Every structure is written in C-alpha cells, then in structure tokens.
Coordinates of C-alpha atoms (C1' of nucleotides) in Angstrom, one line a residue:
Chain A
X7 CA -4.2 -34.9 25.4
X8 CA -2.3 -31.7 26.1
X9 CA -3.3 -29.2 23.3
X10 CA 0.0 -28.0 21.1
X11 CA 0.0 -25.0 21.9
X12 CA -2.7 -22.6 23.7
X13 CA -4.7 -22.3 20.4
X14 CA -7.0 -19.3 22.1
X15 CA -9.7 -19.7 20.0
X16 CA -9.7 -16.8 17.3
X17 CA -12.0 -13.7 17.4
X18 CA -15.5 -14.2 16.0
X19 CA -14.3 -10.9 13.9
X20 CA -10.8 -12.1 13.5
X21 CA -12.1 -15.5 12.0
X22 CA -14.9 -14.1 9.2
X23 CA -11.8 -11.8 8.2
X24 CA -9.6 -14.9 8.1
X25 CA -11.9 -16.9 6.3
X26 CA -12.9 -14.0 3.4
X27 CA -9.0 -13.7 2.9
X28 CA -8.2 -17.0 2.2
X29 CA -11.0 -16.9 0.2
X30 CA -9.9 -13.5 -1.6
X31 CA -5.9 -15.0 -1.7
X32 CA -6.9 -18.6 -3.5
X33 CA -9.0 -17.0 -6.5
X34 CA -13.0 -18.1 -5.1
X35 CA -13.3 -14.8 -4.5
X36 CA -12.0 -12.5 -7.3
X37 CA -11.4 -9.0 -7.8
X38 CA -14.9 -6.6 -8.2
X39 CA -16.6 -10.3 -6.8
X40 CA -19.5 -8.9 -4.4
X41 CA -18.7 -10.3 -0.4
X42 CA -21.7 -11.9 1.4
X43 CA -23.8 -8.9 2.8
X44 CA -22.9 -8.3 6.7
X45 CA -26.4 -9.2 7.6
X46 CA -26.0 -12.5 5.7
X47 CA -22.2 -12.9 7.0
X48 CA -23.7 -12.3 10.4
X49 CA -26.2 -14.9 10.5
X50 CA -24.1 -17.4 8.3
X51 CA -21.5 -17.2 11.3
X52 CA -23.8 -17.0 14.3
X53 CA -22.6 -13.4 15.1
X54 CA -24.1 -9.8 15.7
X55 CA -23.8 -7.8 12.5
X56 CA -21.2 -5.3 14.2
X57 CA -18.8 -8.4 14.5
X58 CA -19.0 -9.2 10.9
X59 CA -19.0 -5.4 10.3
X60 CA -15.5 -5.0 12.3
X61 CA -14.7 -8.3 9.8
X62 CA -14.8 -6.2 6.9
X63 CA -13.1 -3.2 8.3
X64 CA -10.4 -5.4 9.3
X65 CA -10.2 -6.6 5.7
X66 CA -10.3 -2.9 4.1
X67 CA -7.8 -1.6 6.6
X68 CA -5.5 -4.2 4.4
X69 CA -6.9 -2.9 1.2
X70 CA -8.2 -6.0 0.1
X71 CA -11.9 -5.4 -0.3
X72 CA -13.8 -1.7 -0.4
X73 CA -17.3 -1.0 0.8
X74 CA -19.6 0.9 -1.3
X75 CA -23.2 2.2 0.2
X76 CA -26.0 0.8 -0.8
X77 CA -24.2 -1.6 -3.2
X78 CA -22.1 -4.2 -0.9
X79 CA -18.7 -4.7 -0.2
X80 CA -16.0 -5.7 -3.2
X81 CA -13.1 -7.3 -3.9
X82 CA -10.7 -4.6 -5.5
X83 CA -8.9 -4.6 -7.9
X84 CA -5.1 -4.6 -8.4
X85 CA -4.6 -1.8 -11.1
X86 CA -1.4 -1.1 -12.8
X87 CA 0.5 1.3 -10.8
X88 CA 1.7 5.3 -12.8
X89 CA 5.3 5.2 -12.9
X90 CA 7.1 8.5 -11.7
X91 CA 10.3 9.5 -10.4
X92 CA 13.8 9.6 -11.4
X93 CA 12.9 10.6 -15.3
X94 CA 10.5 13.3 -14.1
X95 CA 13.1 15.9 -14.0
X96 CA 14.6 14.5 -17.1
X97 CA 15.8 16.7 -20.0
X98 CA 15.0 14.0 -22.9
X99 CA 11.5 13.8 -21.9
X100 CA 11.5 18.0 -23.0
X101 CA 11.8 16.7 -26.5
X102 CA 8.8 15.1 -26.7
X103 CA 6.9 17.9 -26.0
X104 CA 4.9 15.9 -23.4
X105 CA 4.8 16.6 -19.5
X106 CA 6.1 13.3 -18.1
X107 CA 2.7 12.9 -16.2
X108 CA 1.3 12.8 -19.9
X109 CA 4.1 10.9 -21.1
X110 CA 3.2 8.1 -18.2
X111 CA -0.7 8.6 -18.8
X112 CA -0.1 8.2 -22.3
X113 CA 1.9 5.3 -22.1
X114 CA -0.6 3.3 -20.0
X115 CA -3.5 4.3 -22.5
X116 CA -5.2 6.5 -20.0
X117 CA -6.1 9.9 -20.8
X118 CA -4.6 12.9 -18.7
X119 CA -6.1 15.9 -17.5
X120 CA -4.4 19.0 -15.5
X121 CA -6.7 21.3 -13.4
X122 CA -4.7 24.7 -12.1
X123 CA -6.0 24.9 -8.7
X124 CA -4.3 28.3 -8.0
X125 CA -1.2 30.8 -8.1
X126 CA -1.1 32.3 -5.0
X127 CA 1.6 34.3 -2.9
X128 CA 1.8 32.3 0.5
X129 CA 3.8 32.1 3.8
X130 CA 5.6 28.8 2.9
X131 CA 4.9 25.9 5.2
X132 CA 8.1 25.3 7.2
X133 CA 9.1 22.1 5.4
X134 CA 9.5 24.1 2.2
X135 CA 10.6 27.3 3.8
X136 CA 14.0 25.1 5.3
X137 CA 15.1 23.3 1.6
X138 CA 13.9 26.4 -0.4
X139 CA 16.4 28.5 1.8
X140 CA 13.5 31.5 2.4
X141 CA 12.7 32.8 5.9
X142 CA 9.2 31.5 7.2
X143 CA 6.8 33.8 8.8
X144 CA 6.4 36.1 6.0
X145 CA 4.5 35.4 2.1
X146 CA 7.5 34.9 0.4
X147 CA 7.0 32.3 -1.9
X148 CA 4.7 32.0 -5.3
X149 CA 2.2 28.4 -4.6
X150 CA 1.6 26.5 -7.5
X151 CA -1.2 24.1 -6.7
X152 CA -2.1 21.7 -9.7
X153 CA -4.3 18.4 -9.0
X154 CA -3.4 15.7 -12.0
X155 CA -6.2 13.1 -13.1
X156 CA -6.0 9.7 -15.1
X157 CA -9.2 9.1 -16.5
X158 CA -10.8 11.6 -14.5
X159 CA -9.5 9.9 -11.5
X160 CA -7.3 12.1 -8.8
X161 CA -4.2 10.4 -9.1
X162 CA -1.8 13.0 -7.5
X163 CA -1.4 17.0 -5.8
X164 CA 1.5 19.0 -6.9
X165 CA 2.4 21.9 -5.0
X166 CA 5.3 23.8 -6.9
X167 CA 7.2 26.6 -4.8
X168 CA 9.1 29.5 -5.5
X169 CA 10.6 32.2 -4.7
X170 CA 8.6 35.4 -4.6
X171 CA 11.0 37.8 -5.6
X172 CA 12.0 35.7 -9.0
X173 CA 8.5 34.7 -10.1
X174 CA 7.1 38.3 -9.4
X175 CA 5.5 39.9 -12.7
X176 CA 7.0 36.8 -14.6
X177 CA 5.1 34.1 -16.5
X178 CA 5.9 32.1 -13.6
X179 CA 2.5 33.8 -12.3
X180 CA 0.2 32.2 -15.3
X181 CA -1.3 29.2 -15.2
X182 CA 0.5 28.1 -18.6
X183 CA 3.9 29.5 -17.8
X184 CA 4.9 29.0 -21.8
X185 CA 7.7 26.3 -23.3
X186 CA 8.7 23.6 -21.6
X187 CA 6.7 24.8 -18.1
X188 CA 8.6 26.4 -15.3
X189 CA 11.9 24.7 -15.7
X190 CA 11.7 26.5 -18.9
X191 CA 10.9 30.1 -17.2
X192 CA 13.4 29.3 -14.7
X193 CA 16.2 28.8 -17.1
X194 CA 15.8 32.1 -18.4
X195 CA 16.3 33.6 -14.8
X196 CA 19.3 31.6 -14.7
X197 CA 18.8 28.8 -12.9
X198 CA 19.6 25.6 -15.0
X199 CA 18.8 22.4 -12.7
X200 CA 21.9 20.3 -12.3
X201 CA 20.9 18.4 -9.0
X202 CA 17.5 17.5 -7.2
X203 CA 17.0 15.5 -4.5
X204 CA 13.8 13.3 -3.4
X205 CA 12.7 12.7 0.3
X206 CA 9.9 10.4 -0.1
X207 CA 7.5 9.5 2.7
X208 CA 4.4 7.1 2.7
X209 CA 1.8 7.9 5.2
X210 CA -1.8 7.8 5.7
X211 CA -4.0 10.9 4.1
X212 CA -5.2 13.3 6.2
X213 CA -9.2 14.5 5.4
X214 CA -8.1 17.4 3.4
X215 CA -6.3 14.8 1.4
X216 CA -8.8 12.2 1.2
X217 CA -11.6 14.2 -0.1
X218 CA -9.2 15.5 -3.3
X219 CA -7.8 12.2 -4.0
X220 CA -11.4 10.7 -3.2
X221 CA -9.2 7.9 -1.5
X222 CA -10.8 4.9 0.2
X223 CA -10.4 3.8 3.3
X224 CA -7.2 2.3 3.6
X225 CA -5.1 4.0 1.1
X226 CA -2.2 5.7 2.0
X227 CA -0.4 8.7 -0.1
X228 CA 3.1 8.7 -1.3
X229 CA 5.0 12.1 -0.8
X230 CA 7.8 13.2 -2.5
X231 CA 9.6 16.6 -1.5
X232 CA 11.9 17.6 -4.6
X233 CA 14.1 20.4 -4.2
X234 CA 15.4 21.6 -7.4
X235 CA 19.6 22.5 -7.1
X236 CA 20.7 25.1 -9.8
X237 CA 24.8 25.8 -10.8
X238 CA 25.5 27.3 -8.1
X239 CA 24.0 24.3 -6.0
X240 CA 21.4 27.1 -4.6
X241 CA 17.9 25.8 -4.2
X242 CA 15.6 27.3 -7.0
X243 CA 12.4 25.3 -6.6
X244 CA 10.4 23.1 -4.2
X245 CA 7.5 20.6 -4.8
X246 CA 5.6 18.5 -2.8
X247 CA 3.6 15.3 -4.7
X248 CA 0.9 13.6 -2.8
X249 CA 0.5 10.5 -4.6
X250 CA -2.3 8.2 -4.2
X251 CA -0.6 5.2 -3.2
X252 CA -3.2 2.2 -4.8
X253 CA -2.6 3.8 -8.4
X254 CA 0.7 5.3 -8.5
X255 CA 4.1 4.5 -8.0
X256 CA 8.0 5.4 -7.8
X257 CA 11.1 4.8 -10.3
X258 CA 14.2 5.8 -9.9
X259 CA 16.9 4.9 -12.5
X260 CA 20.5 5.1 -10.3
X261 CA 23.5 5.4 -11.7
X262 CA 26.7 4.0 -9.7
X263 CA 29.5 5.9 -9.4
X264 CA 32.3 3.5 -10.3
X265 CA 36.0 3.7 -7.8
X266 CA 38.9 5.6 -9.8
X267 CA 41.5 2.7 -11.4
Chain B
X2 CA -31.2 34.1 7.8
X3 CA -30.8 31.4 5.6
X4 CA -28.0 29.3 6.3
X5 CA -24.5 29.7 4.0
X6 CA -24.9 26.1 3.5
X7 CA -26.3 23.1 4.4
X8 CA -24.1 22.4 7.0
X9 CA -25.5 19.1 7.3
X10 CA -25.1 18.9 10.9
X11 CA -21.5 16.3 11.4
X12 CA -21.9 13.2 12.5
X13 CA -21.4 12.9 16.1
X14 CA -18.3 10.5 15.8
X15 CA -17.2 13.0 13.4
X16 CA -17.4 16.2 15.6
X17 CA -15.6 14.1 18.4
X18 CA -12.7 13.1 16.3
X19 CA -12.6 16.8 15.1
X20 CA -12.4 18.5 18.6
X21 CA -9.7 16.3 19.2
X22 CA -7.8 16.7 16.2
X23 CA -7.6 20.3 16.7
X24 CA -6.8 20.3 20.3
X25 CA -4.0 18.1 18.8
X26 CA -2.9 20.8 16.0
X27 CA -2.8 23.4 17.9
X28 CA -1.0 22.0 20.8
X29 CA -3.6 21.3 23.6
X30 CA -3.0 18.3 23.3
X31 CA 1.1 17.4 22.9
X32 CA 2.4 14.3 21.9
X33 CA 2.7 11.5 24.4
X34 CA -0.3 13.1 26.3
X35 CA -3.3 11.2 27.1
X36 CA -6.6 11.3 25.5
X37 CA -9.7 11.1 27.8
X38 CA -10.9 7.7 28.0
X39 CA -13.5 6.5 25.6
X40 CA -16.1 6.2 28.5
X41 CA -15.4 9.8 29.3
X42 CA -15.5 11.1 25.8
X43 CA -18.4 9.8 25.5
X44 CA -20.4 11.2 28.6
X45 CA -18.8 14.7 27.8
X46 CA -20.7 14.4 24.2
X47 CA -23.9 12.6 25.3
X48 CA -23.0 9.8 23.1
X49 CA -22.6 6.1 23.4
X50 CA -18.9 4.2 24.0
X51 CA -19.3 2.8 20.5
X52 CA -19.1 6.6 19.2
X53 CA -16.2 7.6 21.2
X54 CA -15.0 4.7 20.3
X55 CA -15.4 5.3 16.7
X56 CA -13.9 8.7 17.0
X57 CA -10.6 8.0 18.0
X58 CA -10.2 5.0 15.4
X59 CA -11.2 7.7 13.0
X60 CA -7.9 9.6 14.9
X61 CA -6.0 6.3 14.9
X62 CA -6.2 5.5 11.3
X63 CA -4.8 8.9 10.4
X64 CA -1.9 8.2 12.5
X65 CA -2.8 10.6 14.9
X66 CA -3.2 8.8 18.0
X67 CA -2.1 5.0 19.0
X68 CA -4.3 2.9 21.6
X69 CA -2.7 1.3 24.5
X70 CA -4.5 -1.5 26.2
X71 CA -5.4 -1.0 29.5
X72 CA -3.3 2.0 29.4
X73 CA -5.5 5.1 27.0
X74 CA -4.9 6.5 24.2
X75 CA -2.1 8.7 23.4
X76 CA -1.2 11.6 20.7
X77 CA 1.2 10.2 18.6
X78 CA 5.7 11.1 19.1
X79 CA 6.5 12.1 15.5
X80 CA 9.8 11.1 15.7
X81 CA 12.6 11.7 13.1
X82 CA 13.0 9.4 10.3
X83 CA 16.0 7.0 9.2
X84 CA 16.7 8.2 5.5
X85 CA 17.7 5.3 2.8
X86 CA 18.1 6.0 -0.7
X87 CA 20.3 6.2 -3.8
X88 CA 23.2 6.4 -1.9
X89 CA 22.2 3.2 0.2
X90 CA 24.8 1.3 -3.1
X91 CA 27.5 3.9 -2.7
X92 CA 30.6 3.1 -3.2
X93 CA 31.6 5.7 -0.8
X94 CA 30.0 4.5 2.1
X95 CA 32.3 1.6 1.6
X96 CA 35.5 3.1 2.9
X97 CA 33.6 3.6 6.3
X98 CA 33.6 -0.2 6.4
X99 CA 30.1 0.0 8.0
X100 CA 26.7 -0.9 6.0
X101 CA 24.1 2.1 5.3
X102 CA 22.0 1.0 7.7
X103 CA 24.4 1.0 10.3
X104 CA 25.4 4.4 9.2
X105 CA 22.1 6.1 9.4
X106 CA 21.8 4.7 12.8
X107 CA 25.2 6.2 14.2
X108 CA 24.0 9.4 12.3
X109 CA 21.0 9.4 14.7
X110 CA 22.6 8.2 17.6
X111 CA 20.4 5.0 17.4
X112 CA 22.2 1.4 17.8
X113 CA 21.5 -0.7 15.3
X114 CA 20.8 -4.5 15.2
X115 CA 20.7 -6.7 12.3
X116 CA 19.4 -10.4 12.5
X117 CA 19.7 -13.0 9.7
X118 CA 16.4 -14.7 9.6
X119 CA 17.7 -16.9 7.2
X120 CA 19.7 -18.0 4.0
X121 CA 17.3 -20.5 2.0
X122 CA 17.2 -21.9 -1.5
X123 CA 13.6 -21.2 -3.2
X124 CA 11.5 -20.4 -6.0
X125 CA 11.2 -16.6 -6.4
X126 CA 8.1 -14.8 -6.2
X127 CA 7.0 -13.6 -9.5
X128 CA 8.3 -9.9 -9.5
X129 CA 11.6 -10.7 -8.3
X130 CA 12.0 -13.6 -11.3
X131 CA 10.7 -11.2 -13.5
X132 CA 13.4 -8.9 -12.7
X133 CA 16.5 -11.2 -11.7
X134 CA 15.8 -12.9 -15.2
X135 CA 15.3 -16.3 -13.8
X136 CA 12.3 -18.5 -14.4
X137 CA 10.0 -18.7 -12.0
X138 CA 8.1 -22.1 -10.8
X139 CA 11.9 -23.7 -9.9
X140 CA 13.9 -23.5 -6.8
X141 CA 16.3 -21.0 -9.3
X142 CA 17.3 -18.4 -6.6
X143 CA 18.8 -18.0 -2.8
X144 CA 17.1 -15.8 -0.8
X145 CA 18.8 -13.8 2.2
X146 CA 16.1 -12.7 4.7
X147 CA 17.3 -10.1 7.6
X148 CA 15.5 -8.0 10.0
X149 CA 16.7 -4.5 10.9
X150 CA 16.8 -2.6 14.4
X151 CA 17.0 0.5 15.6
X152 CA 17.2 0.6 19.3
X153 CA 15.4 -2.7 19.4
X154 CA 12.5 -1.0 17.5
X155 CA 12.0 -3.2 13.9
X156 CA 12.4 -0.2 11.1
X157 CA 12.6 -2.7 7.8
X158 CA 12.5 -6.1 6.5
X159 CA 14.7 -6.9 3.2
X160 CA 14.6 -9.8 1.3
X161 CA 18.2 -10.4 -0.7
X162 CA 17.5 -12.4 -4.0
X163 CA 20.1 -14.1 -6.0
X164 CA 20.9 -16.5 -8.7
X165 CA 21.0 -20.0 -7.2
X166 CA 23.5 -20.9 -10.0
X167 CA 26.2 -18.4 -8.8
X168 CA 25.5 -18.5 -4.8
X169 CA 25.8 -22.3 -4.8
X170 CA 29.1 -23.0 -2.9
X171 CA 30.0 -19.6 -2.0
X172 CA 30.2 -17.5 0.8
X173 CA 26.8 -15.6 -0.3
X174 CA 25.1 -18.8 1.3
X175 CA 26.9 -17.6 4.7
X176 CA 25.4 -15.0 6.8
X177 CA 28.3 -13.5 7.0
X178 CA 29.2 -12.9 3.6
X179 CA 33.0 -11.4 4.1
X180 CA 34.4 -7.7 3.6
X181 CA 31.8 -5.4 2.0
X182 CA 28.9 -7.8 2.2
X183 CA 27.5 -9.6 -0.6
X184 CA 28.9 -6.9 -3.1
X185 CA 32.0 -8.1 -2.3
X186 CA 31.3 -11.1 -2.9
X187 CA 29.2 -10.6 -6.5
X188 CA 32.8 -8.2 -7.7
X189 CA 34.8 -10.9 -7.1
X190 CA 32.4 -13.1 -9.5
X191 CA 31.9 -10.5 -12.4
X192 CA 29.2 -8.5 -11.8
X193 CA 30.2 -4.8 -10.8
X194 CA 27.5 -3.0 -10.1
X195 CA 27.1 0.3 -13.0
X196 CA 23.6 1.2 -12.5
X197 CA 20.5 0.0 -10.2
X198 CA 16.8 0.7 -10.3
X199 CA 14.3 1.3 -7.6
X200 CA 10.9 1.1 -7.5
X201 CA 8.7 2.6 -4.8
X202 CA 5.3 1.7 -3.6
X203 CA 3.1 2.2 -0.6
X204 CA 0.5 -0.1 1.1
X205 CA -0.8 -1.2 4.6
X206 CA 0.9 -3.8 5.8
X207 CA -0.1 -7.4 5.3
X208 CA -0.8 -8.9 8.7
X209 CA 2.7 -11.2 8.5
X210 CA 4.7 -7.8 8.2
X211 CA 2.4 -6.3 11.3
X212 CA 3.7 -8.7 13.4
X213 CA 7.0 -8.5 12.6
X214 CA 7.5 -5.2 12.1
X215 CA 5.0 -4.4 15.8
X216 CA 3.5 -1.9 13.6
X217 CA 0.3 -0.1 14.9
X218 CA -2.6 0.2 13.0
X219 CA -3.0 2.9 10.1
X220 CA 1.2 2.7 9.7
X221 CA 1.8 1.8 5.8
X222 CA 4.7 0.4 4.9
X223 CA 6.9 1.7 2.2
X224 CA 8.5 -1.1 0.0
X225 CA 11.4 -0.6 -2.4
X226 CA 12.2 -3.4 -5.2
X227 CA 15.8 -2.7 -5.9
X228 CA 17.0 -4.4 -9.0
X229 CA 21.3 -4.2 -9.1
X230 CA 22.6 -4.4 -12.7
X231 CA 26.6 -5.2 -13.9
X232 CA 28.6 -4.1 -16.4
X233 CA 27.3 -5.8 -19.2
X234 CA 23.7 -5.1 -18.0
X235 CA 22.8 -8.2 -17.0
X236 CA 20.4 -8.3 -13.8
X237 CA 22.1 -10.0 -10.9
X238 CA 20.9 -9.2 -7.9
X239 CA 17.4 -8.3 -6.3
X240 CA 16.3 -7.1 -3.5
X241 CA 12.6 -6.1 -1.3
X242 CA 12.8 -3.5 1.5
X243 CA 9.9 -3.0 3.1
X244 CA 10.3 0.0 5.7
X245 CA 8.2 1.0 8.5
X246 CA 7.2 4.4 7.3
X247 CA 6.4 6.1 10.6
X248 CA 9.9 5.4 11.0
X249 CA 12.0 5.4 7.8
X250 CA 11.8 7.6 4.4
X251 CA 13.8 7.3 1.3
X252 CA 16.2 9.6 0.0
X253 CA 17.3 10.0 -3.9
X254 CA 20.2 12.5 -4.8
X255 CA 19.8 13.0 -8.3
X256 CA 22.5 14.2 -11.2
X257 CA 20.9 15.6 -13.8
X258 CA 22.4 14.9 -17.3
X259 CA 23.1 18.1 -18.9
X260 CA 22.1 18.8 -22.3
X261 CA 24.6 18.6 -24.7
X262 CA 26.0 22.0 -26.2
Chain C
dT7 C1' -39.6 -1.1 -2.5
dA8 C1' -36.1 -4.0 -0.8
dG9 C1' -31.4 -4.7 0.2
dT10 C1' -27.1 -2.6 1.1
dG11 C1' -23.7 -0.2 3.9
dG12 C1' -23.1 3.8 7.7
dT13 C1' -24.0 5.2 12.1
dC14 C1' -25.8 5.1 16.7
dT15 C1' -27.5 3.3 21.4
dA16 C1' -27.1 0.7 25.7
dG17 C1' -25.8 -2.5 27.6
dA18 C1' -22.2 -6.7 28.7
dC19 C1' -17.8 -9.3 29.6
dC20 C1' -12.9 -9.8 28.9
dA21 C1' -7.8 -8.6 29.1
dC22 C1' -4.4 -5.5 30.4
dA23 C1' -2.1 -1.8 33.3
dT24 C1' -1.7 0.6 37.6
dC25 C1' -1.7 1.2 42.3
Chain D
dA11 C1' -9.6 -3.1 43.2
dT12 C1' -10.2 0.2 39.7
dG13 C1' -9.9 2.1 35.3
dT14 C1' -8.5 1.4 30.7
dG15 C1' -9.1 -0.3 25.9
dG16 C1' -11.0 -4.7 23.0
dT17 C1' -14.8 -7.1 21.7
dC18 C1' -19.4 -8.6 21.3
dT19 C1' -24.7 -8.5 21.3
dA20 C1' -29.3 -6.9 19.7
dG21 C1' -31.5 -3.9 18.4
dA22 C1' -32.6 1.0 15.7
dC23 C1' -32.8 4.5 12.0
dC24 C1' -30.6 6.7 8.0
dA25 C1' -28.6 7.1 3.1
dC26 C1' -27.7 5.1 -1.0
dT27 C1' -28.5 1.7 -4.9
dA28 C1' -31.0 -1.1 -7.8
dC29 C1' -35.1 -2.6 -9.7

DNA sequence: TAGTGGTCTAGACCACATC
DNA sequence: ATGTGGTCTAGACCACTAC
C-alpha cells in the first residue's frame, strides 16, 4: 500500500505545538488555562525539554499562549481591542471636553492615564523631517513625547512634532498646552487643520519599544504617521503612534466621494 | 568606584544579538550582507551553537535578519511599501479602468498578478455576519477569495463577502465580474456606495496565511475589515484584507469637517 | 522548598546550498 | 565534499512564584 502522499512524519516540536492548538482552537484549553509544564510536556511526549520548549515558542510566536517565569505558560486572552483613528482628529469630539484616547478609554470602562515624557527641542528623525517639510540635520523641531495607559497598562507612544520656530516661547512648550491641546494652540497661530493623512505600518517592536509597552513576545505594534495639513495645505504638525497591536486597534470612518450627475 | 549601576552583566545571547544589531545600524553590516555563521559566532564569543543560535532568532524576530537554509543568515532588504487605503474605493481610480491594486503596482514599476482562488457559497464567519447584517450559522453569503502579486511575491489575501440573496444568478458569482469589478455590478443592483468603514488590526500570522503568503518569521500581518455601505445605509458588502506588512502599508487621506460658522 | 520558565553547554544528525 | 541552518538530546544552573 503506497502511502497518499509522502506524509514526512511531523517534527517532535511541530506536533506538541499542533496538538496544544487544537487543543487551545476547540475550547479544552481556554483562555488564562495553565499549559502542561515543559518538563511534564517533555516526558508526556517522549522528548527533551528543549523540544517541547521550541513547542511553546512556536505557539507564542502566534500569540496564542504567553510564558510567565516561575508561574507556567497560559492561554491568553482575547481582550477587546481600543478603537482609534479616523475620529481622532475629529472636531465634535472637542465638545465633549474629552481627549479621544479618554473618550475611547472611557467608553470601554477602563480608566485613562497620560504621563508627559518630555518637551524637548530635537533634530527630527528623517521620516518626520520629509512630511513636516523642515530640513534634517539641525534641532528644528519641538518633541512631544506622551506614553498613554489603560488601566495602568502601556497601550500606546505618541510622539507629536513641530515646528521650532512656531512653538518657541508658546504654550506649545508646557506639558498642558491649555484648551482643547495643541490643535487648540495651533489654531491661534493660524493653522486650522483641514486635511490629515495616515500611513499606517504594522511591524514587530524593537527593544526600546518592548520594554515601554512591556509587550510580550509576539506582539507586534501598529504605527500611524499623521501629518496634520492646515488652509494653505502646508504641513503644521507630525505624530507618530506606536500602538500595541494585542489591545488596540484602527477605525476609519470613509466618506465616498459620489460622481457629478 | 562603585559601579553607576548594576549593570547586571547581559546575557551572552543578549550581547551577541546586540553587537550585531549595531553593526547593523550603523552600517557594518548592509542589507543583503551575510551574517557569520552560527558556528562561528559562537567560537568568536566562547559560547555554545545554541547561543548564537539564540542570538540571531532574537535578530530574526525583530525583523532584522531572515535565515536561509543551507545558505546563512542575511540583514534584512527594507524594501518600499505598496500603499492601500481610503482611496482604494475611489471613484476616481475608476476612470483609469485599472483596479488599485494594479495601480499601486504600475506606480512602483512592479507587475501585478491576481488569482481567483475561488467563488463559493458559505456561512460567514462571525465578524463578517455581524457586519454584512446576515445571520450567521446558514450558508447566507458568497465569498470571493483572491490572492494578490507583486512580481510573483504574495503581498495580500482578501476575502470578498456578499449577500447570497443578491449574488445568486449574477455575474458576482463569475470571477470576472464585468466593467469596474463587483461595484459595478452592486450599482447596477441598488447599492451605491456613500460611505465605507475600515477597521485595522495587527497580528502574527496564523500558520495557513504563513504559507500562503511565504512570509518569514516575525513578519505580522496587517488586516483590514472593510465594511461598504449604500445610500440608504444598509451594509452590503464586506470585505478581509490581510497584507503582508513587510511589504504593504495603509494609507487614509482624511477631510476634515469644518466647524460650522 | 518545590515547581516553573529562562538560559546555557556540548554534543549529534539531518536537509539544503554551493562548488 | 563542505559548510550552512534546522532540529534534537541530556544534562546543568539560575530567577521567579507560590506555598
């Protein structure tokens, strides 16, 4: 009897990681359920404890489990995902007083906490330098770097831009920059947003990023660049979001143009 | 003198991975270069394969480097990304008579290949139901599956979703759908599309969209649930992208509504 | 104190790429 | 034939958690 097909005998590590998924996908293992320990997946399976080991990093490369030391390894859990996006730039949100990372927070019952990480005069990276329409090579930007929790967990990294020779010796220097924030500010230098554009990336987080988001293995970040247009169509403002991809996600509310009758 | 800090002495796996990435960074090492082998990583540090080893899957899973089998390992090409976004439903691109994907691609100078995987009647998965307004746990819907190229390279996946009701019969059960694609089609049975909604996440592939999308390890992928809605608001069409995102990003121009005076 | 994951060593064999 | 990454074994010690 010819066999089917080749059939070459999965990997020892391949087939614990196959077996624990199907378990994880049909419900006998549910999320924040405790896996076997390697040792005991080892010897349950006849194989070193490196092979179950590689088993489990297969399994949290796919986010579907997360190791903790010296408790075991679990299945996570699927939280509901922060909304942000189109409506973050949104002029009715102003009227509720509420920053729409509140706004979202709030909405989800979570509480919402905003740490100022610094106002600092920088060379801007070159990303920022090209949409923000500033030469590189010399600090003439104002960094805005602000690190936003829900319930005390690093959800995302905002860094705001602007240009040096506006935000000079304006409130755009303080860490509370007065009404309505710095869209506020920048109004008053005249510079009312009527365009912004988005590029989003998803990649994974690099160590610096890891460590503020506390990410696990496995997570990758969401990154939006948002360059803020004014009346003139001149770029006014650049930020750079570094969501945590596992607890936050993107909305964008598109209106069609419709064809002239 | 009493040490700064701790400086609890890195991890050798660590301080391998380290050196490299900052040969990396600052150019030592250029993209499509090769890393020394494990085996002579690991003599240069003193350390065992397994740590080398270790070292560059630290590398690997930041996207940094990609292993090649029986080749070495190489610093990752960061090649330019295919942009979708808001205007991905724009009327405008219509006049063109070529789809955005095939756009984007001529805008690179990349040729473009698009393969219907197939045109199937099913039961919706539970997000898409949930948004096309259909009930799930019945065959309610036709689902559209293609595959997109560029230069041979798979750069997204999209899943199509429509009523089963309306499709039945009609040339939206055809892969070739007929001038402007399946919009076409939907105008001509009432539903003009005034407004659509995207919503963005980020994840690690699951090992099905690995394979067809040949993505290396540590590459999320960056999915878009697109929900198109008529005239009269109704829901009728939805659809899953799910885009390499080493190789694609999203791009969303953005009106803003003015306030009123 | 016992059990867990995190890391490391020192070997081994296999599969793939190159010449 | 040689060198590469991919996987595995069988041990060891450390750091963290729970009791």
């Amino acid at each position: 009897m010819p066999t089917s097909s080749p059939s070459p005998e999965p990997l020892p590590s391949r087939r614990i990681a196959e077996t624990l998924r199907a378990a994880i996908e049909n419900g006998e293992l549910s999320p924040g359920d405790r896996l076997p320990s390697e040792r005991s997946l080892a010897e349950q399976y006849g194989a070193a404890r490196n092979t179950a080991r590689e088993a489990i990093r297969i399994l949290a490369e796919q986010g579907l489990v997360i190791a903790e030391h010296g408790r075991g390894v679990f299945v996570r859990e699927r939280k509901r995902l922060l909304r942000f996006g189109s409506d973050r730039y949104s002029l009715k949100n102003r009227e509720t007083g509420l920053t729409p990372f509140r706004l979202e927070a709030a909405r989800q019952g979570r509480t919402a906490r905003i740490e100022v990480l610094g106002i600092t005069r920088e060379e801007p990276p070159e990303d920022v330098a090209e949409r923000l329409g500033v030469p590189t090579g010399i600090a003439g930007v104002v960094h805005r770097e602000n690190h936003y929790f829900a319930d005390d967990e690093p959800v995302q990294i905002v860094s705001t831009y602007l240009k040096w020779e506006e935000a000079q010796g304006t409130p755009l220097m303080e860490p509370r920059s007065g009404p309505h924030g710095i869209y506020g500010r920048l109004e008053e230098l005249g510079h009312v947003m009527t365009r912004g554009r988005d590029e989003i990336t998803a990649r994974m987080p690099s160590p610096h990023e890891s460590a503020l988001l506390r990410l696990p293995p496995g997570v990758p970040v969401l990154e939006v660049l948002h360059t803020s247009f004014d009346q003139n169509a001149e770029p006014f403002e650049v930020s750079r979001y570094v969501h945590r991809a596992d607890r936050a996600g993107l909305l964008y509310e598109l209106p069609v143009e419709q064809a002239e009758s």
